[in-house]
PDB file of C-alpha atoms in Angstrom:
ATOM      1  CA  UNK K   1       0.000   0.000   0.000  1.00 41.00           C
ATOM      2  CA  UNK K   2       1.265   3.589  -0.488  1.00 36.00           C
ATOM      3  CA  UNK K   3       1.504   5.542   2.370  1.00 39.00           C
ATOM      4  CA  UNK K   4       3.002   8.540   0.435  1.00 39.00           C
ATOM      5  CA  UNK K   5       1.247  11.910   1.671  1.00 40.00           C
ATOM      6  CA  UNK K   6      -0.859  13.707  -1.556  1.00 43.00           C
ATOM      7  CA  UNK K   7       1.217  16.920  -2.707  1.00 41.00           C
ATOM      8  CA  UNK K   8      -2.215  18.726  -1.812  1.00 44.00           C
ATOM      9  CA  UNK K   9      -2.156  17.547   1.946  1.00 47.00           C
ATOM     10  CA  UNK K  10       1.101  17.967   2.134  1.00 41.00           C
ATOM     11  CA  UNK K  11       1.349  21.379   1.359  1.00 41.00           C
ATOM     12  CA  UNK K  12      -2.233  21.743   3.355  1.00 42.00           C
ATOM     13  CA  UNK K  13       0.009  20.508   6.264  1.00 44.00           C
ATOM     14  CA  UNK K  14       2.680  22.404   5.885  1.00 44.00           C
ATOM     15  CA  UNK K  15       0.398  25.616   5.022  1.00 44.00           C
ATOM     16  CA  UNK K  16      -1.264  24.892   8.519  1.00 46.00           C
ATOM     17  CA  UNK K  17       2.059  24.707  10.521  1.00 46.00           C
ATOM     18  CA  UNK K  18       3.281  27.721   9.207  1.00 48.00           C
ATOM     19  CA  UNK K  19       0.091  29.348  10.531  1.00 46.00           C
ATOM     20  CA  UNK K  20       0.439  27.690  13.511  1.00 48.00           C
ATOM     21  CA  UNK K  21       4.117  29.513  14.161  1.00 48.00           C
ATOM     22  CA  UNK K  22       2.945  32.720  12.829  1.00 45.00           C
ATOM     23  CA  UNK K  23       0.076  32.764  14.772  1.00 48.00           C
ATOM     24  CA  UNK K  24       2.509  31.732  18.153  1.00 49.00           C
ATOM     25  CA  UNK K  25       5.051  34.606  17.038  1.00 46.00           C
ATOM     26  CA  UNK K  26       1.986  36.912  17.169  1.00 46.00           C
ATOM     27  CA  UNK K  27       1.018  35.830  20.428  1.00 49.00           C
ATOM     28  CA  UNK K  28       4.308  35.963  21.873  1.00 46.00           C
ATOM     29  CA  UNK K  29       4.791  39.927  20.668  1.00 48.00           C
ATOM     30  CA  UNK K  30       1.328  40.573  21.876  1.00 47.00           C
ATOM     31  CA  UNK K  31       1.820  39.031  25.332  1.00 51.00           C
ATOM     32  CA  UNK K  32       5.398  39.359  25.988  1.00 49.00           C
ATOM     33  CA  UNK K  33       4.584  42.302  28.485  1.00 45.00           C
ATOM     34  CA  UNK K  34       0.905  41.498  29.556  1.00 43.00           C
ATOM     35  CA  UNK K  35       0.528  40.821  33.456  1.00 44.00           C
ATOM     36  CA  UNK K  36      -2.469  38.689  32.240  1.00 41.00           C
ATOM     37  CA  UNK K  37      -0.546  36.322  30.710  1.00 54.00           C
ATOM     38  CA  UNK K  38       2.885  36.365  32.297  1.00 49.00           C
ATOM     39  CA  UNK K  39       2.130  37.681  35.544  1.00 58.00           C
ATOM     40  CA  UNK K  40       2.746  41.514  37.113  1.00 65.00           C
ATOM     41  CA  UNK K  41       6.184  40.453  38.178  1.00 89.00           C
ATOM     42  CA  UNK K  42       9.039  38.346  37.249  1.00 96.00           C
ATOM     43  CA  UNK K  43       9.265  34.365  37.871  1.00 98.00           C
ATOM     44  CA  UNK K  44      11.202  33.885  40.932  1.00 97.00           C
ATOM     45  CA  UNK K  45      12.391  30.748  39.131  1.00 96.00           C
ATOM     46  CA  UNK K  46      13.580  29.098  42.220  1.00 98.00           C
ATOM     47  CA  UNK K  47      10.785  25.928  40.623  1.00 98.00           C
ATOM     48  CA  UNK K  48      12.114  25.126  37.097  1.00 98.00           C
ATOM     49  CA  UNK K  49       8.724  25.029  35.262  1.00 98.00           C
ATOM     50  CA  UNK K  50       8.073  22.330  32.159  1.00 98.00           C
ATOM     51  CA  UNK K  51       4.920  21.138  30.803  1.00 98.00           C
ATOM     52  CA  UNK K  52       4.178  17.971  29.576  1.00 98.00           C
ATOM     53  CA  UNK K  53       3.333  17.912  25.930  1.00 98.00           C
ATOM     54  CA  UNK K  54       0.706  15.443  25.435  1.00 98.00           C
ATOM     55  CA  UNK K  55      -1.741  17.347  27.733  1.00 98.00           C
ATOM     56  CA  UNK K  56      -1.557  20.018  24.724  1.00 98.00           C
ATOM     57  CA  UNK K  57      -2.349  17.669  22.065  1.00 94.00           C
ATOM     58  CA  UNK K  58      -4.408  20.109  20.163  1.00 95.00           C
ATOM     59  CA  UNK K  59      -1.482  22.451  19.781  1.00 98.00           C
ATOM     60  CA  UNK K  60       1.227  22.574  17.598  1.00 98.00           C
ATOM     61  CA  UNK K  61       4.401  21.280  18.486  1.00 98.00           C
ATOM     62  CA  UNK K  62       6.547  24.677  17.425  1.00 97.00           C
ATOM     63  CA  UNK K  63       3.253  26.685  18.581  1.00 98.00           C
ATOM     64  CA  UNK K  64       3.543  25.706  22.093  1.00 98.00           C
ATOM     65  CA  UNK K  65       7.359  26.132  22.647  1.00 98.00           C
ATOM     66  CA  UNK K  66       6.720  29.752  21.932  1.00 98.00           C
ATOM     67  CA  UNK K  67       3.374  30.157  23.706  1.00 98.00           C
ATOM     68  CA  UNK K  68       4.581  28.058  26.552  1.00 98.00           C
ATOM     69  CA  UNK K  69       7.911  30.212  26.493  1.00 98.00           C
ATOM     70  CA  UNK K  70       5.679  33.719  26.847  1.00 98.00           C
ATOM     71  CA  UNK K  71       4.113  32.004  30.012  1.00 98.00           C
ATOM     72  CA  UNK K  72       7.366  31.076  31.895  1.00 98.00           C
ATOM     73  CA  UNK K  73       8.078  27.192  30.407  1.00 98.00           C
ATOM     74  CA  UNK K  74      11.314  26.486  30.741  1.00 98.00           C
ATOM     75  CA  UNK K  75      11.322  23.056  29.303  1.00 98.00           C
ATOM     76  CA  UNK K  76       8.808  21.023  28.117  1.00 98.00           C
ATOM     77  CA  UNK K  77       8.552  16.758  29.075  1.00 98.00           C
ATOM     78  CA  UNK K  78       7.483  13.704  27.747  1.00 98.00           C
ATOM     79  CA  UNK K  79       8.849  14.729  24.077  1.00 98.00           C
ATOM     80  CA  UNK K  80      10.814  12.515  21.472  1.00 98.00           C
ATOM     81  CA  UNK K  81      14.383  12.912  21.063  1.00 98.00           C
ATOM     82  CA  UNK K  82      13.951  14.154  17.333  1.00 97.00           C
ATOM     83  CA  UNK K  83      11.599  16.462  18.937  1.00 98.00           C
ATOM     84  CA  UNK K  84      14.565  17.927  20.919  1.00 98.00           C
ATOM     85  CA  UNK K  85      16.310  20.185  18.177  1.00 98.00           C
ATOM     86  CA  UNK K  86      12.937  22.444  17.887  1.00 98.00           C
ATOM     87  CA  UNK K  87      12.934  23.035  21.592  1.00 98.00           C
ATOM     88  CA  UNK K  88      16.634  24.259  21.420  1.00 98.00           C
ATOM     89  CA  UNK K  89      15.740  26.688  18.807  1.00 98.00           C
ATOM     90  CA  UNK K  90      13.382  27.952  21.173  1.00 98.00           C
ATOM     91  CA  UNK K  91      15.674  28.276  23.749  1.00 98.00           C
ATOM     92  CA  UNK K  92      13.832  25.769  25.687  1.00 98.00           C
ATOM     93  CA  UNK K  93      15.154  22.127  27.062  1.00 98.00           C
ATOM     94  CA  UNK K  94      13.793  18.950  27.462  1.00 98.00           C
ATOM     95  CA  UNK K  95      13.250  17.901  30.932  1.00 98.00           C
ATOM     96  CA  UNK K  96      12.298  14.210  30.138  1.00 98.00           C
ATOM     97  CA  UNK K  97      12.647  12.122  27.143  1.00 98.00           C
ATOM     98  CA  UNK K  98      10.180   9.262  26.605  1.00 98.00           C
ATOM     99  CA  UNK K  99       9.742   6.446  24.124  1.00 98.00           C
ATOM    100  CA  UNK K 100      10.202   3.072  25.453  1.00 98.00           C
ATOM    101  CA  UNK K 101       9.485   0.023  24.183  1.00 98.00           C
ATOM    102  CA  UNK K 102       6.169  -1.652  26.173  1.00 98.00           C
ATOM    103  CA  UNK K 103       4.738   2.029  27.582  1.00 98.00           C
ATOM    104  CA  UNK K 104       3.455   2.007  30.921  1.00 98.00           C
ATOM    105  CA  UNK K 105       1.555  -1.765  30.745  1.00 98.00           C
ATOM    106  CA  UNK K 106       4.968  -3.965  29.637  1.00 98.00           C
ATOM    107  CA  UNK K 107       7.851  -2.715  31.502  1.00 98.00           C
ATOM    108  CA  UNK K 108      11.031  -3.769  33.483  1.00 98.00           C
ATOM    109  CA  UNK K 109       8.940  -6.046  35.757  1.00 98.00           C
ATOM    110  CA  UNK K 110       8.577  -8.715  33.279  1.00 98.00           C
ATOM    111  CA  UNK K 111      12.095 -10.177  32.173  1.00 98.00           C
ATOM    112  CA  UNK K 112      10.848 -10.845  29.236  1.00 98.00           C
ATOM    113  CA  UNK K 113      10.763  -7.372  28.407  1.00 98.00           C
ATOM    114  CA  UNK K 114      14.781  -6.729  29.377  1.00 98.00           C
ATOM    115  CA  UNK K 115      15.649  -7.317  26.141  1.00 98.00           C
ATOM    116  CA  UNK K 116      14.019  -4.100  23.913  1.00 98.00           C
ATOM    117  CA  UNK K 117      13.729  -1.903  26.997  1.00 98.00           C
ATOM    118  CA  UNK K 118      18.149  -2.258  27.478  1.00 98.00           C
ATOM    119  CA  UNK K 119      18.217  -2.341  23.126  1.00 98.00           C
ATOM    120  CA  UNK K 120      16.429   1.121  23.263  1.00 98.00           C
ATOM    121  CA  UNK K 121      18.476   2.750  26.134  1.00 98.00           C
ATOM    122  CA  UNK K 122      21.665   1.726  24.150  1.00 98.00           C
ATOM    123  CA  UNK K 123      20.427   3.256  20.809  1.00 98.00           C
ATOM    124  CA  UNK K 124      18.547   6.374  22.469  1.00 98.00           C
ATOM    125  CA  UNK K 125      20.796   7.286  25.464  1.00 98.00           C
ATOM    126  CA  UNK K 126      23.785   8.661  23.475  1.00 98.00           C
ATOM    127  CA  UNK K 127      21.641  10.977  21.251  1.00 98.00           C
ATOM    128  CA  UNK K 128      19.528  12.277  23.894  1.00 98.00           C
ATOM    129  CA  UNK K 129      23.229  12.946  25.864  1.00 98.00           C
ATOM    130  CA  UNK K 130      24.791  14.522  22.989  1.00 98.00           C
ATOM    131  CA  UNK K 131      21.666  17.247  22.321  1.00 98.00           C
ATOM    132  CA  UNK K 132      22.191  18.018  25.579  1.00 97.00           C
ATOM    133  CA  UNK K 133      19.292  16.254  27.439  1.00 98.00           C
ATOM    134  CA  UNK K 134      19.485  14.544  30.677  1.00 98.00           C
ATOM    135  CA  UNK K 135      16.518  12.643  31.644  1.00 98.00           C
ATOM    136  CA  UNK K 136      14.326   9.497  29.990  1.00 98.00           C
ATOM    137  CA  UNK K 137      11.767   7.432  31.850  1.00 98.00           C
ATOM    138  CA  UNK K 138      10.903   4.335  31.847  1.00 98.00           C
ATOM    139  CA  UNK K 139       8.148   2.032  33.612  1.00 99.00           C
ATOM    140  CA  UNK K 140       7.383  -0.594  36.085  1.00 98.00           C
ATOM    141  CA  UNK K 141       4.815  -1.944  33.831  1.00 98.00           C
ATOM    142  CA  UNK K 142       1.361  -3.973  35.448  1.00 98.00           C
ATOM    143  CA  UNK K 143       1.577  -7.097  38.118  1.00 98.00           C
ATOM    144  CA  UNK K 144      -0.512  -8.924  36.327  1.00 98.00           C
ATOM    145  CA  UNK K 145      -0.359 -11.902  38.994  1.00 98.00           C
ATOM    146  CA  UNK K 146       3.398 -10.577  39.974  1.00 98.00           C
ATOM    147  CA  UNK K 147       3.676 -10.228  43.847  1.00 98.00           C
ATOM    148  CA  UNK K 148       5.439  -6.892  44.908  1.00 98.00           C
ATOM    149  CA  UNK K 149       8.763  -8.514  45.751  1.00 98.00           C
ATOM    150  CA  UNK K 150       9.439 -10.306  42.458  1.00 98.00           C
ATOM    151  CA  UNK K 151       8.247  -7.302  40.867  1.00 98.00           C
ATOM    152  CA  UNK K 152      11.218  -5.630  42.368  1.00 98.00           C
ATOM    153  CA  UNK K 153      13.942  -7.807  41.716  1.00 98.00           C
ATOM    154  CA  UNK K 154      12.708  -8.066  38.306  1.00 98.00           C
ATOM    155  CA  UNK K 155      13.068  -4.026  37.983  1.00 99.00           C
ATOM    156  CA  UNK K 156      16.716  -4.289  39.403  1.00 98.00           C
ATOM    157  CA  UNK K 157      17.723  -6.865  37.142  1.00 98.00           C
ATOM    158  CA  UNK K 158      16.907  -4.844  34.163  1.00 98.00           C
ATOM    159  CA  UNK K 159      17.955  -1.862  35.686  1.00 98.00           C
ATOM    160  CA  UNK K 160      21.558  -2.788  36.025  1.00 98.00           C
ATOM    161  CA  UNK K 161      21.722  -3.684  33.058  1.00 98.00           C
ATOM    162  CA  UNK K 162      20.767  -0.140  31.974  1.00 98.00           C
ATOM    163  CA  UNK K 163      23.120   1.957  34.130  1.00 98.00           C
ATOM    164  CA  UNK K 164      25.812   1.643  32.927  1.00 98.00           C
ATOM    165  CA  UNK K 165      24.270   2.469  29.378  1.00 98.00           C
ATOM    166  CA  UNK K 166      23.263   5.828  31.115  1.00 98.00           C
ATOM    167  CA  UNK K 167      25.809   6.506  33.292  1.00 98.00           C
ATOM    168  CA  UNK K 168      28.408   6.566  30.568  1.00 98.00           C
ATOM    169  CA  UNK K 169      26.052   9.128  28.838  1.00 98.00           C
ATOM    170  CA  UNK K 170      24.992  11.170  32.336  1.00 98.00           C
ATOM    171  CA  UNK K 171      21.868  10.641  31.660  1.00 98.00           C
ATOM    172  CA  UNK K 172      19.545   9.675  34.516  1.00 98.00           C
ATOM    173  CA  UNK K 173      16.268   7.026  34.288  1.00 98.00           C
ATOM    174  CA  UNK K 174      13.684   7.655  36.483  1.00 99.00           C
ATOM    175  CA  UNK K 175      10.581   5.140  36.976  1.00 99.00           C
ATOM    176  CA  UNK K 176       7.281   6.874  37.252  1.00 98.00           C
ATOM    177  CA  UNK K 177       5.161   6.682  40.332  1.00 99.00           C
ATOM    178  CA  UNK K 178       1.529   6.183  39.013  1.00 98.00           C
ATOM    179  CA  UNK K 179      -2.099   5.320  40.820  1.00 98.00           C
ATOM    180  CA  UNK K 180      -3.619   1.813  40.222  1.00 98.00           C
ATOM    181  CA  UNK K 181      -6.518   3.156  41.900  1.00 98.00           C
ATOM    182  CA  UNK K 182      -8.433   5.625  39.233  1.00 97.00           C
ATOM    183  CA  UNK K 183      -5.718   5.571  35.713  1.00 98.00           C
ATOM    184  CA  UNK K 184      -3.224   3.056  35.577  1.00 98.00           C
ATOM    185  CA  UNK K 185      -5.152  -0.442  36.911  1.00 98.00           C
ATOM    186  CA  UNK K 186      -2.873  -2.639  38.290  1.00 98.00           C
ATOM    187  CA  UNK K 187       0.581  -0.806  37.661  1.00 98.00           C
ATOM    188  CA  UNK K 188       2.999  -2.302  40.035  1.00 98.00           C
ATOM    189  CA  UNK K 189       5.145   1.338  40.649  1.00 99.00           C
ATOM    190  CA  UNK K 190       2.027   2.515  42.669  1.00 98.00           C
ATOM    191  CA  UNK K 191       3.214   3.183  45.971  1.00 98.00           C
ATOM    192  CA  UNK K 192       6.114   5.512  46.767  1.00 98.00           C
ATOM    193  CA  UNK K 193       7.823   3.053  49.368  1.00 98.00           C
ATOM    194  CA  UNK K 194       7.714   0.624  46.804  1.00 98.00           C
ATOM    195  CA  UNK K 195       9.619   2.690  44.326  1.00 98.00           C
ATOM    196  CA  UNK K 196      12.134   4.264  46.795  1.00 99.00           C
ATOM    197  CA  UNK K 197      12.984   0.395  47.776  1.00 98.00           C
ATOM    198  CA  UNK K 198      13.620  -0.041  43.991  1.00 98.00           C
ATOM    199  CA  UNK K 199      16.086   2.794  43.867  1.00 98.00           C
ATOM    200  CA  UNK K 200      17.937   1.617  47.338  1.00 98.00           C
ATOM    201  CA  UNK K 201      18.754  -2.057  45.430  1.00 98.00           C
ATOM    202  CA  UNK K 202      19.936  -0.238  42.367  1.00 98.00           C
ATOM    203  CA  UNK K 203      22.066   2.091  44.602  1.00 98.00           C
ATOM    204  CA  UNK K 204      22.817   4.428  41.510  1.00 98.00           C
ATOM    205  CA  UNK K 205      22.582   8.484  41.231  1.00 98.00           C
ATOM    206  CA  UNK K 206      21.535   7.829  37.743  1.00 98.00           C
ATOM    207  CA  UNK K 207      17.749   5.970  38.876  1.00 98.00           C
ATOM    208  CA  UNK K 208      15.231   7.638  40.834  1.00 98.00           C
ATOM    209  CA  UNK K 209      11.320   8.210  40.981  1.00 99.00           C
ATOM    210  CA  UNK K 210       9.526  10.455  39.101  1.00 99.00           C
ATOM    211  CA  UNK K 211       7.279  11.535  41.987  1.00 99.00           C
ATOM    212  CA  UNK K 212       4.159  12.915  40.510  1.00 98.00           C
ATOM    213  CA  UNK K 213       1.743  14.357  43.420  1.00 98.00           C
ATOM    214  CA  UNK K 214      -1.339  13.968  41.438  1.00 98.00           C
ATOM    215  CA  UNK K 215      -1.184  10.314  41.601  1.00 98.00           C
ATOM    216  CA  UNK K 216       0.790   9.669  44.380  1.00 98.00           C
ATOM    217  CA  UNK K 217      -1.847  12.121  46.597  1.00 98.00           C
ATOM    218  CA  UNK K 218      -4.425   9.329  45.081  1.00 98.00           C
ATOM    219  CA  UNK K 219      -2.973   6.258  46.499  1.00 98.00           C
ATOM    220  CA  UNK K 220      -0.552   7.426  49.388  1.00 98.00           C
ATOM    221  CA  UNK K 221      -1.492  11.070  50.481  1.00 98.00           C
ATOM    222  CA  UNK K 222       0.871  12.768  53.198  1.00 98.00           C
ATOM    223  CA  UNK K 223       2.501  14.617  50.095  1.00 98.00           C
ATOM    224  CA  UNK K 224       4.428  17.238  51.840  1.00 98.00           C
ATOM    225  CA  UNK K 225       6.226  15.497  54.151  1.00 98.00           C
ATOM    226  CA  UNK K 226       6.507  12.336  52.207  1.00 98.00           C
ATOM    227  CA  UNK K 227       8.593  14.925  50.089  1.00 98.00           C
ATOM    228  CA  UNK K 228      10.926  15.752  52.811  1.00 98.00           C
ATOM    229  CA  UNK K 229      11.645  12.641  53.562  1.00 98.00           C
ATOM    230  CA  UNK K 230      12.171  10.769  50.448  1.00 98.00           C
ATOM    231  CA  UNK K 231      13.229  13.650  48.240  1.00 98.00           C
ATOM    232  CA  UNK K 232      17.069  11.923  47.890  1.00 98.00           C
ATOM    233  CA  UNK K 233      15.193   9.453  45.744  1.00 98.00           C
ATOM    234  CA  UNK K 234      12.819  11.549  43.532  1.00 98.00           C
ATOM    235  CA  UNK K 235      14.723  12.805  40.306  1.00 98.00           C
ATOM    236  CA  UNK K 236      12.079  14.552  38.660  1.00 98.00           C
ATOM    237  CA  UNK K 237       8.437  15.931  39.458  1.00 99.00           C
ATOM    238  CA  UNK K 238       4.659  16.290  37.799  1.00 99.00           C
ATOM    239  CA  UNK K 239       1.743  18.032  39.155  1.00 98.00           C
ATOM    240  CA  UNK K 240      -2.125  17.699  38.772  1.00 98.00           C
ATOM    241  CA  UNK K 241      -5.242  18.583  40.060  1.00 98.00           C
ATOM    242  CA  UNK K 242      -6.920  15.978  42.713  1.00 98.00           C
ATOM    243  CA  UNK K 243      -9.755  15.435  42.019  1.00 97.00           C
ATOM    244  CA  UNK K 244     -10.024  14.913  38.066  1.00 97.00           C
ATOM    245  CA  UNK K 245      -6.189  15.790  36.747  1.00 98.00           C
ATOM    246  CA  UNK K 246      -6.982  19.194  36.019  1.00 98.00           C
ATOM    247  CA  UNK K 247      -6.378  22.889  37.268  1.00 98.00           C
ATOM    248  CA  UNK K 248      -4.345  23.829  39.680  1.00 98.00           C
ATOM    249  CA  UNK K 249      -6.956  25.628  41.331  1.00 96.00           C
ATOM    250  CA  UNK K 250      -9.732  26.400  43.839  1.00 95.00           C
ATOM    251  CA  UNK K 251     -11.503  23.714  41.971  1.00 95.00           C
ATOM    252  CA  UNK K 252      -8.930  20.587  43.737  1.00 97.00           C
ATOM    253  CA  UNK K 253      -7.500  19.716  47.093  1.00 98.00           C
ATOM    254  CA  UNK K 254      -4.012  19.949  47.058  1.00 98.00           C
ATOM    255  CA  UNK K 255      -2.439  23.623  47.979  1.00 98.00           C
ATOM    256  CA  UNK K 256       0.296  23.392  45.174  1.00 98.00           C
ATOM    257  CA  UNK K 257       2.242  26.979  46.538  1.00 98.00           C
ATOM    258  CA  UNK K 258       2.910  24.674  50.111  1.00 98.00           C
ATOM    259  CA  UNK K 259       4.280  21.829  47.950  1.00 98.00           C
ATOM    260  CA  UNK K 260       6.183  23.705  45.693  1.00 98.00           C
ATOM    261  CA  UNK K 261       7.822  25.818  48.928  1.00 98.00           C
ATOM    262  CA  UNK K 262       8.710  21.877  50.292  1.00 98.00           C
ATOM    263  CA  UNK K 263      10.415  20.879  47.039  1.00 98.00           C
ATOM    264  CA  UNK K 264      12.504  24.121  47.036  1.00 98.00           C
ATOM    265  CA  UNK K 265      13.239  23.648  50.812  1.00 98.00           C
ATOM    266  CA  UNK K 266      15.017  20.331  49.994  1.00 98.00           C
ATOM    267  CA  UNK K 267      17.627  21.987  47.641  1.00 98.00           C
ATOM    268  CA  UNK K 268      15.844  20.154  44.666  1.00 98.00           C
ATOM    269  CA  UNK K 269      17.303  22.060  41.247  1.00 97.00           C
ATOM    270  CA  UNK K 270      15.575  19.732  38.006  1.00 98.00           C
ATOM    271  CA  UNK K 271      12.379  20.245  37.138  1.00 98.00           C
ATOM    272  CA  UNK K 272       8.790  20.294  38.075  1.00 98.00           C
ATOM    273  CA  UNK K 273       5.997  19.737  35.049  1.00 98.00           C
ATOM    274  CA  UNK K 274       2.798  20.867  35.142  1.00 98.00           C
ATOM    275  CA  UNK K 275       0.799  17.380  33.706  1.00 98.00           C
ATOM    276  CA  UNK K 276      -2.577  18.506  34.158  1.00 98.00           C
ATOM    277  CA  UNK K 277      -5.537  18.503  31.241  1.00 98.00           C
ATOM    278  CA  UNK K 278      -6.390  22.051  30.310  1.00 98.00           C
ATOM    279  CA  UNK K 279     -10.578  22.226  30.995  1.00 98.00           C
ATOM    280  CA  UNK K 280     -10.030  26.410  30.978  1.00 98.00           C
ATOM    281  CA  UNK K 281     -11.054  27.532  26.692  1.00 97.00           C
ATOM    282  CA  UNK K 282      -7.691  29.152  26.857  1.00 98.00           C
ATOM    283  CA  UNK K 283      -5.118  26.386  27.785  1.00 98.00           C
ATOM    284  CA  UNK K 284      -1.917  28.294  28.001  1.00 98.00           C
ATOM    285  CA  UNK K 285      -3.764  30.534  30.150  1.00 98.00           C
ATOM    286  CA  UNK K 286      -4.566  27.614  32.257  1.00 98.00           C
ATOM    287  CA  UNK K 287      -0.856  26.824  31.453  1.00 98.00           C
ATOM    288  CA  UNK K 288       0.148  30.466  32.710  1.00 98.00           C
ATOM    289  CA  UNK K 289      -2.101  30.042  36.035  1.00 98.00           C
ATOM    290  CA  UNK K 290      -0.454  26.760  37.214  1.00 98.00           C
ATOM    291  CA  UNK K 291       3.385  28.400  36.511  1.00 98.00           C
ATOM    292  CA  UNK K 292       2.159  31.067  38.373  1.00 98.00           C
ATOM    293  CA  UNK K 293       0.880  29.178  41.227  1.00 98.00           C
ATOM    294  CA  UNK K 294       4.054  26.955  41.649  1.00 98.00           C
ATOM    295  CA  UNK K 295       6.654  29.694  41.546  1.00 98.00           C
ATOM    296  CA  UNK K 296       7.379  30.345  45.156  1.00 98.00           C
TER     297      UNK K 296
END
């Protein structure tokens, strides 16, 4: 079958992302000094604020990196490493590189999966090091009749075979902490002792937990001081609104500015990334709100 793209769609496509960067570029000199969209005052930038890019799935690519630029973004997650060049030309980073073979449901729990998971940190590790990157993630994957403690030893196996892929590079893994309770049924990462236990047995500075308080506030709770303690094993950081994965706002029940003053207390200096889903019309002033409301 050919899978060729028409000339006419193609240049419909290209026609439409050049709109899309024009109409960003227009934005960006519209907003560049508007209090409503950046705030009346400076970032304090003492929270490194990313995004992560499949919440904005309805946006351009290029479009965001200069809207989400306008609004504070200094990085933007969950992106391809080809994606990476188009963030540098926007003077923007990427705080965490994804793309691993098996996703969330088939990951390093399974031994089965070793194989592909290693295969694609050994092909993917070098160029994401050498555009400058720092971070990929990677997954527990589901039980599926796996007890906890086999689960684990499964994860280290795999994972030593993986640092020293990524230590070579200095480029860190981090395993996502995730709720089994209302997204992710039966995902084995779903408890932040359970992950910190992972990253004692691996005993490298290049694996840690990707703590993301939305989902961890589901199934564990106690965020702030569950930061304090643990925060030597947490590499990376995602928000959300509880209930629903939305807003930052009045409209959840997590106080984000307390969190955000907790992370910052503990010396942390990567990068926290807002993973909520836009309801707001406007979603990079939704973007704009939750910057806003984590940069204490």
């Amino acid at each position: 079958m050919d899978h060729q793209i028409p000339r006419r769609d193609l240049l419909k496509k290209v026609a439409l992302g050049a709109a899309a960067v024009a109409s960003a570029k227009a934005f960006s000199k519209h907003h560049e000094n508007s209090s409503a969209m950046t705030g009346s005052s400076p970032l304090k930038r003492n929270i490194h604020h990313s995004a992560c890019r499949w919440c904005y799935k309805g946006i351009e690519f290029e479009e965001l990196c200069i809207k989400g630029k306008v609004v504070g973004l200094e990085a933007i997650d969950l992106v391809d490493v080809d994606e990476i060049p188009t963030l540098k030309k926007h003077g923007l980073a990427a705080s965490l590189v994804w793309g691993v073979p098996g996703g969330i449901v088939k990951g390093l729990n399974r031994l089965e999966n070793h194989d592909a998971i290693v295969e694609f940190f050994a092909a993917t590790a070098p160029k994401v090091a050498a555009q400058g990157a720092k971070r990929m993630i990677v997954f527990s994957g589901n039980r599926d009749g796996l007890d906890d403690e086999q689960g684990l030893e499964n994860c280290k196996i795999g994972l030593e075979r993986i640092m020293p892929i990524v230590e070579k590079q200095n480029v860190q893994v981090v395993m996502e902490l995730l709720n089994s309770k209302r997204n992710h049924p039966d995902y084995q990462c779903d408890h932040t002792s359970w992950g910190v236990e992972l990253v004692k047995r691996v005993g490298s500075e290049q694996f840690k937990l990707l703590y993301d308080i939305y989902h961890m506030q589901i199934m564990d709770g106690d965020v702030i001081d569950t930061i304090r303690e643990n925060h030597q094993y947490f590499g990376h950081y995602h928000t959300g609104g509880v209930p629903g994965r939305n807003e930052i706002d009045e409209t959840q029940e997590l106080y984000y500015p307390a969190i955000m003053q907790a992370i910052v207390d503990t010396g942390f200096d990567g990068y926290v990334a807002q993973e909520f889903v836009p309801t707001w019309e406007d979603p990079i002033a939704a973007l704009a709100h939750g910057i806003r409301t984590c940069d204490v």
